[in-house]
C-alpha atoms as one frame of an Amber mdcrd trajectory, in Angstrom:
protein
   9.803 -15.988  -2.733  10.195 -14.521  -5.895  11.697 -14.723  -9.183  11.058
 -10.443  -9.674  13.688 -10.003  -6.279  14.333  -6.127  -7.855  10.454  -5.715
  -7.543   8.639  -5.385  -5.048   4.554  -3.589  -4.101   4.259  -1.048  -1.322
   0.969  -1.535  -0.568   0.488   2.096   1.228  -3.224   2.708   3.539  -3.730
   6.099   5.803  -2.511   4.932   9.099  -3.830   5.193  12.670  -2.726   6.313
  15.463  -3.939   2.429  17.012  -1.628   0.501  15.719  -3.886  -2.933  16.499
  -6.458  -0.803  13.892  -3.511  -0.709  11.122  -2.826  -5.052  11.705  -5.742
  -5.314   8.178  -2.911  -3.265   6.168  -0.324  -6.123   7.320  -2.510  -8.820
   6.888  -3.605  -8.191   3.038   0.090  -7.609   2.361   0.984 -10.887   3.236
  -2.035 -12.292   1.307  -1.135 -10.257  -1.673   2.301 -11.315  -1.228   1.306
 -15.148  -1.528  -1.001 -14.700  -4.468   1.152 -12.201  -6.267   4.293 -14.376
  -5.302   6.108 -11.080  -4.511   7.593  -9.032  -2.331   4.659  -6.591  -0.396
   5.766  -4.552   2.127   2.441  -2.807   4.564   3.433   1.126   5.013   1.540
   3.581   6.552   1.323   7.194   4.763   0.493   8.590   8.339   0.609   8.655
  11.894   3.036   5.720  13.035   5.321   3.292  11.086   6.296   1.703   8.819
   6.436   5.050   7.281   7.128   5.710   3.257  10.742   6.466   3.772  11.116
   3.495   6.447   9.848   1.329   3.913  11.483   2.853   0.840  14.668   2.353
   2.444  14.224  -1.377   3.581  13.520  -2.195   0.106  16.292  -0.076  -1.907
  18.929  -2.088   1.016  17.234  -5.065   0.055  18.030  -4.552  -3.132  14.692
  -3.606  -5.185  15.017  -1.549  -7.769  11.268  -1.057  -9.257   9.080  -0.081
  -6.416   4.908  -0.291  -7.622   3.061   1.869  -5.350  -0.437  -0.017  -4.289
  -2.779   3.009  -2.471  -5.232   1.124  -0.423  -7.770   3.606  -0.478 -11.374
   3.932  -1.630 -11.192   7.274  -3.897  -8.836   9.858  -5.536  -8.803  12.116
  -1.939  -6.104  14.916  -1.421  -4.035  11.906   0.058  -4.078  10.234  -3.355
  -3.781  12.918  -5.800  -1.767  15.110  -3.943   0.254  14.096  -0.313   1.049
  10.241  -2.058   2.960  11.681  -5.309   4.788  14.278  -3.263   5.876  12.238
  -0.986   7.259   9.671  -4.159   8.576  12.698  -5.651  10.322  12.782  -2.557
  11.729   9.723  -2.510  12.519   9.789  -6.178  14.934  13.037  -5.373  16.220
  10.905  -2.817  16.839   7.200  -5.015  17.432   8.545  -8.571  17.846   4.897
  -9.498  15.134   3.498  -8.349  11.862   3.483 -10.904   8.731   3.753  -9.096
   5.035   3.628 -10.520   2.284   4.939  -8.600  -1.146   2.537  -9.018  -4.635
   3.825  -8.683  -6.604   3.690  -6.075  -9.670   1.148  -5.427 -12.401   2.881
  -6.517 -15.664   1.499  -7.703 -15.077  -2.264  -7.905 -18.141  -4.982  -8.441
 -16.188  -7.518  -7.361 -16.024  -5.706  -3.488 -19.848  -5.966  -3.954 -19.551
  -9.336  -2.680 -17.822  -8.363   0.477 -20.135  -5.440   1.412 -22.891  -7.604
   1.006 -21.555  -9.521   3.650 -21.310  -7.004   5.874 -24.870  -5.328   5.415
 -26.334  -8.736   5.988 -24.156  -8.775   9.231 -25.675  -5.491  10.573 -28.840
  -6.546   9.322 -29.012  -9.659  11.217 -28.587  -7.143  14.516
């Protein structure tokens, strides 16, 4: 798939107890996968798996050794600026050799304009 096989993107959202709800986080790894021509693994920072660790591990026996960290979430929330880095701290104790770098998350972004556009114009049409 890829010529960067020791990379790879955890692409991390919240997590839901429905796991049909959590299929989007799956879905956009996949795409990101194909456009990034990476690896991108979906995890789930709560509630059911693929958990951090579950997908941590996967990748480290897979052989990755640079792990980017992808939060799929709107703002900087107690999940981002707190519960995410503890839990890479976490796994950074655990995988000494394994560099990981923790990406922001989406924030304000025109280009998602686009897309909510779409969907007011949905509702609208009601």
């Amino acid at each position: 798939m890829s010529e960067r096989v020791n990379q790879a993107i955890l692409f991390l959202a919240h997590g839901t107890k429905e796991i049909e709800a959590s299929q989007p986080v799956f879905e956009y790894a996949k795409a990101l996968s194909e456009e990034l021509n990476m690896r991108v693994e979906g995890c789930l920072r709560e509630f059911i798996e693929p958990s951090i660790p579950t997908v941590v591990k996967k990748l480290i026996e897979d052989g990755v050794e640079k792990i980017y960290v992808l939060p799929f979430f709107l703002f900087k929330s107690g999940h981002v600026t707190r519960d995410i880095e503890e839990d890479i701290q976490a796994e950074r104790e655990k995988h000494a050799h394994v560099e990981f770098v923790v990406g922001e998350p989406v924030g304000f972004d025109p280009r998602l304009v686009s897309v909510l556009k779409a969907r007011a114009k949905d509702v609208l049409s009601r």
